[in-house]
Each structure stands twice: as structure tokens, then as C-alpha cells.
CSV table of C-alpha atoms in Angstrom, one decimal:
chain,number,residue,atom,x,y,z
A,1,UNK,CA,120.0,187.4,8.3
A,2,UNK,CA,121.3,189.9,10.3
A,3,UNK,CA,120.0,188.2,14.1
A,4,UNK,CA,122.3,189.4,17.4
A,5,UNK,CA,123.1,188.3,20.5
A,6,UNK,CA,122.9,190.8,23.8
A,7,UNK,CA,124.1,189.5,27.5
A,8,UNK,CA,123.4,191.3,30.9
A,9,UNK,CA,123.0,190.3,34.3
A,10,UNK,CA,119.4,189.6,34.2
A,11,UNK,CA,116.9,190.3,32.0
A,12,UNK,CA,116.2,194.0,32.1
A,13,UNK,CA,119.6,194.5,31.8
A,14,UNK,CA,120.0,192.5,28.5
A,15,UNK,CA,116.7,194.4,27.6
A,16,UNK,CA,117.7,197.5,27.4
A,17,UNK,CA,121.1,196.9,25.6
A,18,UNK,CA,118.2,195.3,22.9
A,19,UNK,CA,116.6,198.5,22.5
A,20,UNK,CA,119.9,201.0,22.8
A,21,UNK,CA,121.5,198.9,20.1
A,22,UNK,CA,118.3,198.1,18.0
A,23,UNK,CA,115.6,200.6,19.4
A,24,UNK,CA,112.0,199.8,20.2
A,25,UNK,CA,111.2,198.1,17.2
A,26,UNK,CA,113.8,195.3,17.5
A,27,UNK,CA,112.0,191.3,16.9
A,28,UNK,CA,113.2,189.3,20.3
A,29,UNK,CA,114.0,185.8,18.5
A,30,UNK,CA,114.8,184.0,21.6
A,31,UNK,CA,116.2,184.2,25.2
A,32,UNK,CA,117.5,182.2,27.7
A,33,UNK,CA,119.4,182.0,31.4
A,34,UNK,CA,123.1,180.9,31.2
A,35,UNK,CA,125.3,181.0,33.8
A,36,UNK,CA,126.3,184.6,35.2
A,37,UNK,CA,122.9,186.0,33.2
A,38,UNK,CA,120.6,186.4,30.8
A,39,UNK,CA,120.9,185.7,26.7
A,40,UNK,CA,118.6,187.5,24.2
A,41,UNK,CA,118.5,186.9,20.7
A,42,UNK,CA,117.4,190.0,18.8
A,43,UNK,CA,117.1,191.2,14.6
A,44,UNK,CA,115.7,194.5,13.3
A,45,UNK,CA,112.2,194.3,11.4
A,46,UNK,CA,114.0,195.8,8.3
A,47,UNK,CA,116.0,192.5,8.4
A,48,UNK,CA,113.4,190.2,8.6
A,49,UNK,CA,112.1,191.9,5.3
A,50,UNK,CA,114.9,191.7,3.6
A,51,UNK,CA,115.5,188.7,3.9
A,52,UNK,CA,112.3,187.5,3.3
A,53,UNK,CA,112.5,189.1,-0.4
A,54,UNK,CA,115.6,187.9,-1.2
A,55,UNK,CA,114.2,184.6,-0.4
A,56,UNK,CA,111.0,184.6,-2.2
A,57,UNK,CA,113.1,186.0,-5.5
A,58,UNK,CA,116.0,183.5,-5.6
A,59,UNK,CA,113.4,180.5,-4.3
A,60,UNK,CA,110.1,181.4,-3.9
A,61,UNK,CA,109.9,178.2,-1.7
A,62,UNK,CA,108.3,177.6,1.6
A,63,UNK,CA,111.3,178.0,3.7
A,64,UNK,CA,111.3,181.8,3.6
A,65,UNK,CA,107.6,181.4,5.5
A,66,UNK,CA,108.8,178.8,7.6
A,67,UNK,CA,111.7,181.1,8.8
A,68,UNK,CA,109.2,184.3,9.2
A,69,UNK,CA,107.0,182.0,10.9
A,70,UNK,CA,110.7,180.7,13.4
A,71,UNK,CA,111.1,184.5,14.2
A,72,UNK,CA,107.6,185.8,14.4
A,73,UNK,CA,108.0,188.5,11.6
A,74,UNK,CA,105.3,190.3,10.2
A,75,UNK,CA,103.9,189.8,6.8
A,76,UNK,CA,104.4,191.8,4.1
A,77,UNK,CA,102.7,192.7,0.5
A,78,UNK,CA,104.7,190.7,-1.8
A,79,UNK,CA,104.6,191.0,-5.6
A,80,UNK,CA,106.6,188.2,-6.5
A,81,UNK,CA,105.8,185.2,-8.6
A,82,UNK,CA,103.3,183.4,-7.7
A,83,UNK,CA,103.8,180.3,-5.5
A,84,UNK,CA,101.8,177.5,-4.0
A,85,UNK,CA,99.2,178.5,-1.5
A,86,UNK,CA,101.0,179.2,1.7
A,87,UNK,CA,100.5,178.1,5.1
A,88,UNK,CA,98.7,180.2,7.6
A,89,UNK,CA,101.2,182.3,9.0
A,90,UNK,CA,101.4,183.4,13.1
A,91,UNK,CA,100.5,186.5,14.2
A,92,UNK,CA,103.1,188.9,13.6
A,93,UNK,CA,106.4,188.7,16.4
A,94,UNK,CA,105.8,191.0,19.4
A,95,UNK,CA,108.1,194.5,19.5
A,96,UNK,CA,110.5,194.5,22.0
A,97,UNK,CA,108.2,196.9,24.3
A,98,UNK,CA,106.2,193.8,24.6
A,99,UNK,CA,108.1,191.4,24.6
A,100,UNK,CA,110.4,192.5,27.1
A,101,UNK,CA,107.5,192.8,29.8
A,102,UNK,CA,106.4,188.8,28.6
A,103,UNK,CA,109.4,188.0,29.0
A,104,UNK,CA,111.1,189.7,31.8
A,105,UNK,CA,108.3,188.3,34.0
A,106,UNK,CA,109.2,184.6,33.0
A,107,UNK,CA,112.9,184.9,33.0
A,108,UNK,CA,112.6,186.6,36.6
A,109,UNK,CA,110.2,183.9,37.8
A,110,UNK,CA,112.7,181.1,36.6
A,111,UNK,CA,115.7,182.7,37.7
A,112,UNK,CA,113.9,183.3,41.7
A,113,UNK,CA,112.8,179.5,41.2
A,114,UNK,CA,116.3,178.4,40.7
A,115,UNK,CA,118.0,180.7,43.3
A,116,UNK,CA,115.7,179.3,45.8
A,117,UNK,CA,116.4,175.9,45.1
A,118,UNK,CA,120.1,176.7,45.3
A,119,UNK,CA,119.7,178.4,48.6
A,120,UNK,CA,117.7,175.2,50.0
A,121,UNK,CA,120.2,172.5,48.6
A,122,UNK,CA,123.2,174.4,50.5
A,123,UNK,CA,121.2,175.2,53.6
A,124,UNK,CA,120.8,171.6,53.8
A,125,UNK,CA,124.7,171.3,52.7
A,126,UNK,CA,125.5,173.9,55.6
A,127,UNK,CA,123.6,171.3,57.7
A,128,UNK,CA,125.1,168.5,57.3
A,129,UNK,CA,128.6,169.7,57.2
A,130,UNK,CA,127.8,171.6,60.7
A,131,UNK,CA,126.4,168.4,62.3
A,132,UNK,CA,129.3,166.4,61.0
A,133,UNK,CA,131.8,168.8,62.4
A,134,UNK,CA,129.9,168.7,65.9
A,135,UNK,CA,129.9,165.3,65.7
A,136,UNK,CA,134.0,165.7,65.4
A,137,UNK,CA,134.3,167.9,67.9
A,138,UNK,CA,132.2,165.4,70.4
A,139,UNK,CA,134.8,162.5,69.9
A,140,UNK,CA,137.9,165.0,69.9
A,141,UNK,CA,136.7,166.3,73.2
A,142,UNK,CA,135.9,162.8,74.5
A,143,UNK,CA,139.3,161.2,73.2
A,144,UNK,CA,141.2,164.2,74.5
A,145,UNK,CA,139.4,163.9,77.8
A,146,UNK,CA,140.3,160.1,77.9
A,147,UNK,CA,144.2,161.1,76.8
A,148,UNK,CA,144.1,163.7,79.7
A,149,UNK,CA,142.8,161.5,82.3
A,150,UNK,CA,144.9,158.3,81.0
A,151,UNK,CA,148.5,160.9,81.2
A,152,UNK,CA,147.3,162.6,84.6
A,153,UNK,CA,147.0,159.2,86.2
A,154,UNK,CA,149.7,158.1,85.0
A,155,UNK,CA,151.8,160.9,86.3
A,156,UNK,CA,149.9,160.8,89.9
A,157,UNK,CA,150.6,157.0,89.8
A,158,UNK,CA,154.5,158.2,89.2
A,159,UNK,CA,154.3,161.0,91.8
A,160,UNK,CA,152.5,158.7,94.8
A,161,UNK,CA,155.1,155.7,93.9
A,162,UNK,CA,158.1,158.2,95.0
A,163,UNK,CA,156.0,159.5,97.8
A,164,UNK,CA,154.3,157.5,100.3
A,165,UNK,CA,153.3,160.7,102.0
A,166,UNK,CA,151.5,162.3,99.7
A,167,UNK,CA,149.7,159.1,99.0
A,168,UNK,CA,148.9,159.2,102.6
A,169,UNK,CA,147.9,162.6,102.7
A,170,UNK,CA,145.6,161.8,99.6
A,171,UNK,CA,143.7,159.4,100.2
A,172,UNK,CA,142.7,160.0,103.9
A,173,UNK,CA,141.8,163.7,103.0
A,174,UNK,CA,139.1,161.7,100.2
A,175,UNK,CA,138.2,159.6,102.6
A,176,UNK,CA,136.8,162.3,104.8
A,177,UNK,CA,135.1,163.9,101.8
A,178,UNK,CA,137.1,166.3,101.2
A,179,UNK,CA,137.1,167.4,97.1
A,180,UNK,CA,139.3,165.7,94.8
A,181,UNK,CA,140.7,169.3,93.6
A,182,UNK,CA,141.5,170.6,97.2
A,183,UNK,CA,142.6,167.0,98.1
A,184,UNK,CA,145.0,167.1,95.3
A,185,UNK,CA,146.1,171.0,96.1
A,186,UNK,CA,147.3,169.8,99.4
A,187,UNK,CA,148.9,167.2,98.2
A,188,UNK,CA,150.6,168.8,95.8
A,189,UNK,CA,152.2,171.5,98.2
A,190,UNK,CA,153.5,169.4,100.4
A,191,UNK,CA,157.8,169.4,100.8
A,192,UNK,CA,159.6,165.8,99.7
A,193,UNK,CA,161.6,165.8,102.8
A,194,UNK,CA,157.8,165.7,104.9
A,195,UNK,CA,157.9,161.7,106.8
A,196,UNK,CA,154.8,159.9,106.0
A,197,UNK,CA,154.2,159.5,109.9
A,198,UNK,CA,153.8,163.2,110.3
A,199,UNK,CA,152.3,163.6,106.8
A,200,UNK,CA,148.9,163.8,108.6
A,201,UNK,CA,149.9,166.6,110.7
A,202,UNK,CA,151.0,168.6,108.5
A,203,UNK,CA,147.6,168.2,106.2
A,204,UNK,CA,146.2,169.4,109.6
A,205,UNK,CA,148.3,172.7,109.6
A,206,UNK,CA,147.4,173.4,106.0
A,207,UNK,CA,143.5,172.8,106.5
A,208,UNK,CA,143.6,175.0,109.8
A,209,UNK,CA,145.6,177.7,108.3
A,210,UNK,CA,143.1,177.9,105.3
A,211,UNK,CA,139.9,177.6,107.6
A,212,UNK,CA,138.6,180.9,108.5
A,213,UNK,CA,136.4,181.5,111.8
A,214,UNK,CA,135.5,184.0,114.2
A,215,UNK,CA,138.0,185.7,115.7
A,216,UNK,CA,136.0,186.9,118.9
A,217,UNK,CA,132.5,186.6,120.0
A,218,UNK,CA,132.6,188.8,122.4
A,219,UNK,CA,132.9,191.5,120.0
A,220,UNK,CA,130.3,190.1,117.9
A,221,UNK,CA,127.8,190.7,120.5
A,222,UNK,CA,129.4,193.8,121.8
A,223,UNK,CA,129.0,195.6,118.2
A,224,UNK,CA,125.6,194.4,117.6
A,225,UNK,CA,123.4,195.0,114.8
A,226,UNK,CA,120.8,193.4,112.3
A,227,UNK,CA,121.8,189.8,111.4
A,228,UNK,CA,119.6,187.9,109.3
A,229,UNK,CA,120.0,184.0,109.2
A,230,UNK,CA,119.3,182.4,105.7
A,231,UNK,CA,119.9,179.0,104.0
A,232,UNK,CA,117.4,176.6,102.3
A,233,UNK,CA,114.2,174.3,103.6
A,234,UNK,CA,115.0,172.7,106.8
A,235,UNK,CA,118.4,173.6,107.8
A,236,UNK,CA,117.7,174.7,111.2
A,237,UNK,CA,117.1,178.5,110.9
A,238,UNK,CA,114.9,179.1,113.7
A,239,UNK,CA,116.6,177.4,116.2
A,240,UNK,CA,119.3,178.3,115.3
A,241,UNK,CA,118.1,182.2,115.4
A,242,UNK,CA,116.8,180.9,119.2
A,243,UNK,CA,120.0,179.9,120.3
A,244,UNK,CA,121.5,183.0,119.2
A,245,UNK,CA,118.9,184.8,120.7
A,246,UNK,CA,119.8,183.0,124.1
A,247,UNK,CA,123.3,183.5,124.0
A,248,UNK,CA,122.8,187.1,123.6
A,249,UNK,CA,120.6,187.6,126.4
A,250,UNK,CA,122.9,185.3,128.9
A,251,UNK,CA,125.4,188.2,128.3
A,252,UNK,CA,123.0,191.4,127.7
A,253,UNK,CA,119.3,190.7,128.5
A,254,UNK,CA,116.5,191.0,126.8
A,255,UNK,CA,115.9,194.5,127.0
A,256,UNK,CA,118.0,195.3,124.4
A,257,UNK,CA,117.0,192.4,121.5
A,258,UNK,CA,114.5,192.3,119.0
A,259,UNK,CA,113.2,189.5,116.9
A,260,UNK,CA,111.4,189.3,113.5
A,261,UNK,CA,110.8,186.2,111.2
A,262,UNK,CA,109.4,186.6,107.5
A,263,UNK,CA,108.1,182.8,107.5
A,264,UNK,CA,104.9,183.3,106.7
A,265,UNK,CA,104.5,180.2,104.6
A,266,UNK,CA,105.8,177.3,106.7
A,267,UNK,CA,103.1,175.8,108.8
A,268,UNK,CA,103.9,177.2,112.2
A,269,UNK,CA,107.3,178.9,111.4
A,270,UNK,CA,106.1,182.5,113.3
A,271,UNK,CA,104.7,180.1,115.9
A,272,UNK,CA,108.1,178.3,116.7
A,273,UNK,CA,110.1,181.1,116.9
A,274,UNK,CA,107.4,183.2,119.3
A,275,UNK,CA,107.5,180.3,121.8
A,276,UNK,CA,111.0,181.0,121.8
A,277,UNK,CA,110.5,184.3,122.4
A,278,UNK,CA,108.2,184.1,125.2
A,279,UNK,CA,110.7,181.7,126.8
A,280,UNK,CA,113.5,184.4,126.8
A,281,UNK,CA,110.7,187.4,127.5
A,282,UNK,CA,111.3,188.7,123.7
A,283,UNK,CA,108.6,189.5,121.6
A,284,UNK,CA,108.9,188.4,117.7
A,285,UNK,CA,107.6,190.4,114.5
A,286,UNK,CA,106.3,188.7,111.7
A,287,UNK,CA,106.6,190.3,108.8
A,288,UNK,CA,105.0,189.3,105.3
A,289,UNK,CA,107.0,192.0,102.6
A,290,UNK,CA,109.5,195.0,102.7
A,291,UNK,CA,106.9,197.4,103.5
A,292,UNK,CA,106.4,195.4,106.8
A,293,UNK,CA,110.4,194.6,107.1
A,294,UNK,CA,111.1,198.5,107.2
A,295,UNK,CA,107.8,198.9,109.9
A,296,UNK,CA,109.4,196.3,112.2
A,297,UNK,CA,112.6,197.3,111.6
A,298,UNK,CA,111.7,201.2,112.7
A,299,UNK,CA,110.0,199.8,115.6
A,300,UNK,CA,113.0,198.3,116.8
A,301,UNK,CA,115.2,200.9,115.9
A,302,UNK,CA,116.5,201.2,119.7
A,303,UNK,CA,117.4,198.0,120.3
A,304,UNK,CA,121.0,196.9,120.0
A,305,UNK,CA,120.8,193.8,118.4
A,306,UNK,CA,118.1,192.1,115.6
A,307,UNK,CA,117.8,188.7,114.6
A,308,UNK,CA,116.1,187.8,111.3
A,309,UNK,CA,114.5,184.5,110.7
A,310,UNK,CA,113.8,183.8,107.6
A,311,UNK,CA,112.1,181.4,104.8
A,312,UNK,CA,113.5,178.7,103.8
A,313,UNK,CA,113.4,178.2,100.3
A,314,UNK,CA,115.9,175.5,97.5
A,315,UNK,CA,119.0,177.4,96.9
A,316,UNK,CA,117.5,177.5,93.0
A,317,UNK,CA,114.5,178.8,93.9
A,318,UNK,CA,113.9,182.7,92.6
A,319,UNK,CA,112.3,183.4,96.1
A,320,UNK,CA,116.3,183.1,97.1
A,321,UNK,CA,117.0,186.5,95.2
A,322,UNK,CA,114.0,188.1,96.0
A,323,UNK,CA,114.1,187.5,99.5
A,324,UNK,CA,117.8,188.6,99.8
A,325,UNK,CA,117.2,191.7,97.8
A,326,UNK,CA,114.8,192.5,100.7
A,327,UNK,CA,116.5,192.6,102.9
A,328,UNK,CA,119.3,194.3,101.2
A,329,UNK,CA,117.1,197.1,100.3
A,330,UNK,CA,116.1,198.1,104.3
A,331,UNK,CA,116.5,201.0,105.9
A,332,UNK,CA,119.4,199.7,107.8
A,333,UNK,CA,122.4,197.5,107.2
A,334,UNK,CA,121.7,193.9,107.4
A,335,UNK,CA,124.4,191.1,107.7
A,336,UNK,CA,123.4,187.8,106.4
A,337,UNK,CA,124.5,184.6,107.4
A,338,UNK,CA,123.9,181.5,105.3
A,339,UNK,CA,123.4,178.0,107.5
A,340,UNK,CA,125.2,175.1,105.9
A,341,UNK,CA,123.7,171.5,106.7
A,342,UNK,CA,126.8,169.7,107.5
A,343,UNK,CA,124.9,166.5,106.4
A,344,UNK,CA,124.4,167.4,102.9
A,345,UNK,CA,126.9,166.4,100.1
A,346,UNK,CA,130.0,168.4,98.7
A,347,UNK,CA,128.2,169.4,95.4
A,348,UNK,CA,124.8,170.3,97.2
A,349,UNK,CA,126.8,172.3,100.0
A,350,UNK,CA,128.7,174.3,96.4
A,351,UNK,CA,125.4,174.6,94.5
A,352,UNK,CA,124.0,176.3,98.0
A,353,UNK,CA,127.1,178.4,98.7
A,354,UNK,CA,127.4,179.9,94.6
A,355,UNK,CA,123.5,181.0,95.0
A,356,UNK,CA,123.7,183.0,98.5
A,357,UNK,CA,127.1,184.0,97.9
A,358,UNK,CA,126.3,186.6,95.2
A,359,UNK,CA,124.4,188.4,97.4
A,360,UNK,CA,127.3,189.9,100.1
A,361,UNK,CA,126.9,186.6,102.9
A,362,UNK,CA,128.9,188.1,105.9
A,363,UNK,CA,129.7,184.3,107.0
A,364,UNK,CA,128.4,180.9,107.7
A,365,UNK,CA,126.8,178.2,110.5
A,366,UNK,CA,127.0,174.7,110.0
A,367,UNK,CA,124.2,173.3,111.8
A,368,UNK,CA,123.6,169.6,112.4
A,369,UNK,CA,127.1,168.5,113.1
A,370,UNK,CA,126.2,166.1,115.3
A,371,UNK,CA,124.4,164.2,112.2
A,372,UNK,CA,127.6,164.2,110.0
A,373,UNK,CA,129.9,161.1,109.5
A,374,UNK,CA,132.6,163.2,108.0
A,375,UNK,CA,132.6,166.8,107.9
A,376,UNK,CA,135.2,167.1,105.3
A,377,UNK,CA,132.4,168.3,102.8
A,378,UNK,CA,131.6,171.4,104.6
A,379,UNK,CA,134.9,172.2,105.6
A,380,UNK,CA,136.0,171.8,102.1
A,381,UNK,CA,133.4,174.3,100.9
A,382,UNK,CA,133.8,176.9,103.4
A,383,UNK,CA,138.2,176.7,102.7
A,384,UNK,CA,137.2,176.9,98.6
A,385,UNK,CA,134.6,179.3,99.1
A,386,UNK,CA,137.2,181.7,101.4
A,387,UNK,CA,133.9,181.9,104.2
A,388,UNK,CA,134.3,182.8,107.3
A,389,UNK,CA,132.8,180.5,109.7
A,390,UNK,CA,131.3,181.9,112.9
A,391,UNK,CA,129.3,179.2,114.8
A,392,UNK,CA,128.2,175.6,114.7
A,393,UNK,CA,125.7,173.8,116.0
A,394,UNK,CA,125.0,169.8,117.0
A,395,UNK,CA,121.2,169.1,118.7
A,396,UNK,CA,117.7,170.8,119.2
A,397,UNK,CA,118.5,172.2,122.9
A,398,UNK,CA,118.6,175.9,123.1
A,399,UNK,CA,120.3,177.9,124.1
A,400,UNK,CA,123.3,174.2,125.0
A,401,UNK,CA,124.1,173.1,121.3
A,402,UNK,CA,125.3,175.9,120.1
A,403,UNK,CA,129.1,177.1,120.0
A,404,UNK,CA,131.7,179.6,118.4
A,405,UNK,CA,133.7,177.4,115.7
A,406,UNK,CA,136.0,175.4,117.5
A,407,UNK,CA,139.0,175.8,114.6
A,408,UNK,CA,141.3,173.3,116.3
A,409,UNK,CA,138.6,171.0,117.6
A,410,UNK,CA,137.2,170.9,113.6
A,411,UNK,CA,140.2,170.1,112.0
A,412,UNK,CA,140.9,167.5,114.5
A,413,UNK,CA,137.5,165.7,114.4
A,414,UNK,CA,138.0,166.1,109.9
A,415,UNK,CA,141.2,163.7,110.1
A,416,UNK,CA,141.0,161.5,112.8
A,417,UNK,CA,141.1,158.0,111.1
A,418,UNK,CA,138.2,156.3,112.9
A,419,UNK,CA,135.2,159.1,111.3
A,420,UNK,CA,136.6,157.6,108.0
A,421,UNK,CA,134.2,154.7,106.8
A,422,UNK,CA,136.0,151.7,105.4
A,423,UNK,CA,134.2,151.8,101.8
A,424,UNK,CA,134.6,155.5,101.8
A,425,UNK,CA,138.2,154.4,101.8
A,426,UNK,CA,140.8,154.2,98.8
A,427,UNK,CA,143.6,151.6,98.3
A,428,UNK,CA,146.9,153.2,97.3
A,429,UNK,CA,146.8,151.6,93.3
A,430,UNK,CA,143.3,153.3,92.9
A,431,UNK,CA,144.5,157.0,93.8
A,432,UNK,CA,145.7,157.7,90.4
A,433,UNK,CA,142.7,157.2,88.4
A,434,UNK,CA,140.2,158.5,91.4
A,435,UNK,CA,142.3,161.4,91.2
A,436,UNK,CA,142.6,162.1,87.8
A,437,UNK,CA,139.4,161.4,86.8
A,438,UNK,CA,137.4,163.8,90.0
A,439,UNK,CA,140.1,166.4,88.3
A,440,UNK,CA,138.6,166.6,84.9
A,441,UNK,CA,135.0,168.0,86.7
A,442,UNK,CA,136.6,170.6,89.1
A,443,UNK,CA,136.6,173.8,87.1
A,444,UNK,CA,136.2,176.4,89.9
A,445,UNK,CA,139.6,178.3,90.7
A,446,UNK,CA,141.3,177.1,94.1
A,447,UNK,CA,142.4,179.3,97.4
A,448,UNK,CA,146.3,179.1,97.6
A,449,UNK,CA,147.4,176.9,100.4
């Protein structure tokens, strides 16, 4: 028996070599998925007859209809000798037309079956190895982390052994809350030959060379223009804007000043600031959007200097942008300065400063500095932050507590040893670690000092 074997990708493929090498009249004896493809089995009908008559002529047993049966052939006349009843044969086998369509159908349906299952069991493979390899790079990080920290203190324990000064320097620039990445700048620049008595002066040079503040007021006021104050919830905008307000009539008068506020939604905001207003003969504008902002501002288009109140909003709240973009988008040029709580901590001062920033802040006020233990936060901020600071401001009288940044006066106050707080306070043999460790969460880049 003359029965072949045909291979191809899949099933049409192997098909169609069938009927090229047998045509359409080829018997399909079998097929079957191996790997890389498809296997079909496949005789001509003019086999299956021949060797059915060379079976019934030498035997003339039943396994010549047993095989015809195997391979689906179809019965033929036979004039041979007679033989015991046979058994009832199966219909005759299928031509390859039709059994290429039964078949193709099953084969395709297996093989998507099986691809699918492969292409689940190595998703969940992919998986597993990707959570295992996160879970690696976790404790690498970690144990690198520890290594760094563990080698950085250990050098800083080196460095501060050989240098009393820089200890010195170090751990009273902590203690006033200054940043464990500027603290360790300054430390770091400063010259062997420096005595440990004078290293504190010389931290004061550094700090005061590095802190940026108004040069002259008196030009400020001179120049004019549109400033608007803005800063988060309850960091002393409108007095502040009051005090400014006061100090600019003291040298100009009020003729020549104009007042808007766009707190609308604070309980009494407008009504605070117009009191002011009435106090220093000024009338104030509220103003709810930018169609207003650009009516007020036109109104007041004459006058030689504008102060802004505005609405104080969290530092992550989108009303920060929006508000900002406001005024950005007036008819006329409007500096911004942010107010900067000198009570708040370092990170909340940074989080504050990295939101307004983006949007062009001319400079700063650090209000409440009568309310602050150390100041060393804020200061630290403003040196990081390159900010220039123009005025600062300690109590609720207006137009008294209010002043041009003292730089001198500042720096002093930051270092003088008594506004350090004894728990605040770091023993010499706990420097390293503080150090090193506060270093491995200061990613921000660092003004040259």
C-alpha cells in the first residue's frame, strides 16, 4: 500500500501539497499536529483498490475489509471467490475536498487552543519573573542605600574627627534648621586652616553672601507698578498688602495708589482689606475673574502703583495655577511676590516655593517672624531656591511691623546660639549618621557657595 506522508506549517498548507502531489481524489488516512506543523497521511483511490484485490486473491480473508474499513475506502464490485459473509463496511472515506474542510477546521481549532494556552502559561511566566526581579531590585536599592549611608558616615565621622570646625559649623547650622544638604555644602567649603572659634563667623559670611535681598526700596517705590502678593491660606496677605499700602503712601500719598483684592471666598477677605483702605483714604476693587481683573485694572490705569491681594489657596491646590495664570494674562505686567510663613517647616516652605516658583515669582516676604524659634528654614529655602528677599514682617500693626530685609540683622539672629533649642541640638558622635542619612533624601541641585 502505497500511503504518504505530507508536512506544512498548518493544515492548509499540508493540504494543498495533498492535492498537488495526489489531486482531488486523494483518501486523507490520518492527520495530526507535531511540532513546527501539521502531518497528513494521504493514498490514491487507485491504491486502495489494488490493494484490496490483491488481498482478496492471495487471502480472501477478512483483513483486506478490515483495512478498507482503517482507511475509509470505497467498496468495490468484486468477483472473487466467494468468502464468509462480511461485515458491514463504513461509508466510503471522504475525498480530500471534503476532508480537508472537516479537517482544517479541527486542526485550526486545536492548534488556536494550544497557542492560547501557551501564551497564558508564559504571560504568567513573564509575571512571575518580573515580580521576582522587582523584588531584587527593592533589596539592591535598599542594601545599596544602607552601604551608602553606612560609607558616607563613616567618612563624615573621619572628616569632623580632623576638623573640630567643621563639626562646629555643622551642627549649629542643624540646629537652627537649616537643611542637612546646604548644612553639609557649607561645611564642606570651608578652608582647613579656618580656627574653630571663628568657624561661626565665617558660616555667617557664606550664608550672607548667598542671601539675596532688596537692594533699595526707595527705587522700589520710585518705579512703581502692579505687584500682586500671593502665598497659601493664612500667611498674612492682606496685611501684609496694608502695610505696603502704608508705606507707600508715607512717601507718595494716596492719590497715586490703587487697591484690588480677588478674595471673594474668604469670609470677610474684601471687607478687611477695605477697612484698610478707608484708614489710608484708598478705595479697594474687588474683583471675582479676569474679565473683572482687566476692568479694575483699566480703571486704575493712572495710578502709579497697584497692590493685588489675593486668595489664599494650599500650594497643591489647582486654583494656585489658575489664579497665577490670571494674572499673568492682564493687560499689564504684574510682579508677583510669594509670602513665606517663617513658622512653617523646611519641607512645607520647599513644597510652597517649587509650586509658585514655576510661574515667574519676582521675590519673596517672610511674614510672621516674630512667631519663629529659628529662622534657618526660611532662610535656607530662599539661599536654595536663589529668591530674592524684599521685605519681612513680625506683628499685626500696620503700617509698624513691617521692614526692608534686614540682611545683616537675619543672618545674625539665624546663628546666634541662644535661638538654638537644646533638643534641636546634635552631640558631635551623632553628626555622621544625621548627616549622612538627611543626605540620601536631598535630591534638588545646590547654589554654589
Amino acid at each position: 500500500m502505497n500511503i504518504r506522508r505530507f508536512f506544512g506549517k498548518n493544515a492548509r498548507e499540508a493540504l494543498a501539497q495533498v492535492k498537488q502531489a495526489l489531486g482531488e481524489d486523494a483518501i486523507i488516512v490520518a492527520n495530526r499536529s507535531v511540532n513546527g506543523g501539521t502531518e497528513i497521511m494521504a493514498m490514491l483511490e487507485s491504491d486502495v483498490d489494488a490493494s484490496a484485490s490483491q488481498a482478496n486473491a492471495e487471502q480472501g480473508s477478512e483483513q483486506t475489509r478490515s483495512l478498507l474499513d482503517f482507511v475509509h475506502a470505497k467498496e468495490q464490485p468484486r468477483q472473487a471467490t466467494p468468502v464468509p459473509a462480511p461485515r458491514a463496511v463504513q461509508p466510503p472515506a471522504a475525498t480530500v475536498s471534503e476532508e480537508a474542510s472537516v479537517n482544517e477546521s479541527a486542526i485550526m481549532d486545536m492548534l488556536k487552543q494550544h497557542s492560547e494556552q501557551q501564551e497564558h502559561a508564559y504571560q504568567l511566566a513573564t509575571q512571575t519573573l518580573e515580580e521576582k526581579m522587582q523584588g531584587m531590585m527593592v533589596e539592591m536599592r535598599q542594601m545599596r542605600s544602607h552601604f551608602e549611608t553606612q560609607m558616607s558616615a563613616m567618612t563624615w565621622q573621619h572628616h569632623l574627627q580632623h576638623s573640630p570646625a567643621k563639626s562646629k559649623v555643622l551642627g549649629t547650622l542643624l540646629a537652627a534648621n537649616f537643611s542637612a544638604s546646604l548644612s553639609r555644602q557649607i561645611a564642606e567649603k570651608m578652608p582647613q586652616h579656618i580656627d574653630v572659634n571663628k568657624a561661626p563667623m565665617w558660616a555667617k559670611e557664606v550664608i550672607s553672601r548667598n542671601l539675596h535681598t532688596l537692594d533699595d526700596e526707595d527705587a522700589l517705590l520710585d518705579r512703581g507698578g502692579i505687584y500682586a502678593l500671593v502665598g497659601p491660606t493664612g500667611v498674612g496677605k492682606t496685611t501684609t498688602t496694608a502695610k505696603l499700602a502704608a508705606r507707600y503712601v508715607m512717601k507718595h500719598g494716596t492719590q497715586n495708589l490703587g487697591l484690588i483684592t480677588t478674595d471673594s471666598y474668604r469670609i470677610g477677605g474684601y471687607e478687611q482689606l477695605r477697612i484698610y483702605g478707608k484708614i489710608l483714604g484708598v478705595m479697594v476693587h474687588a474683583v471675582k475673574d479676569e474679565e473683572d481683573l482687566k476692568i479694575a485694572l483699566n480703571e486704575l490705569k493712572n495710578k502709579h502703583m497697584i497692590l493685588v491681594d489675593t486668595v489664599g489657596v494650599s500650594q497643591r491646590d489647582q486654583a494656585v495655577t489658575e489664579q497665577l495664570s490670571m494674572l499673568s494674562r492682564a493687560d499689564s505686567p504684574i510682579q508677583k511676590l510669594l509670602c513665606l510663613n517663617a513658622t512653617s517647616t523646611g519641607d512645607t516652605l520647599t513644597d510652597v516655593m517649587r509650586s509658585y516658583k514655576k510661574h515667574d515669582i519676582a521675590g519673596c516676604i517672610v511674614t510672621k517672624l516674630d512667631e519663629a524659634a529659628a529662622i534657618g528654614n526660611v532662610l535656607d529655602v530662599l539661599i536654595r531656591e536663589r529668591m530674592r528677599l524684599f521685605y519681612t514682617t513680625s506683628g499685626q500693626r500696620v503700617p509698624e511691623d513691617i521692614e526692608v530685609a534686614d540682611k545683616q540683622a537675619l543672618v545674625e539672629r539665624v546663628l546666634t546660639p541662644h535661638q538654638a533649642s537644646l533638643p534641636y541640638q546634635y552631640l558631635d558622635e551623632e553628626l555622621p549618621l544625621v548627616i549622612s542619612s538627611m543626605m540620601q533624601t536631598a535630591s534638588q541641585e545646590q547654589p554654589h557657595v
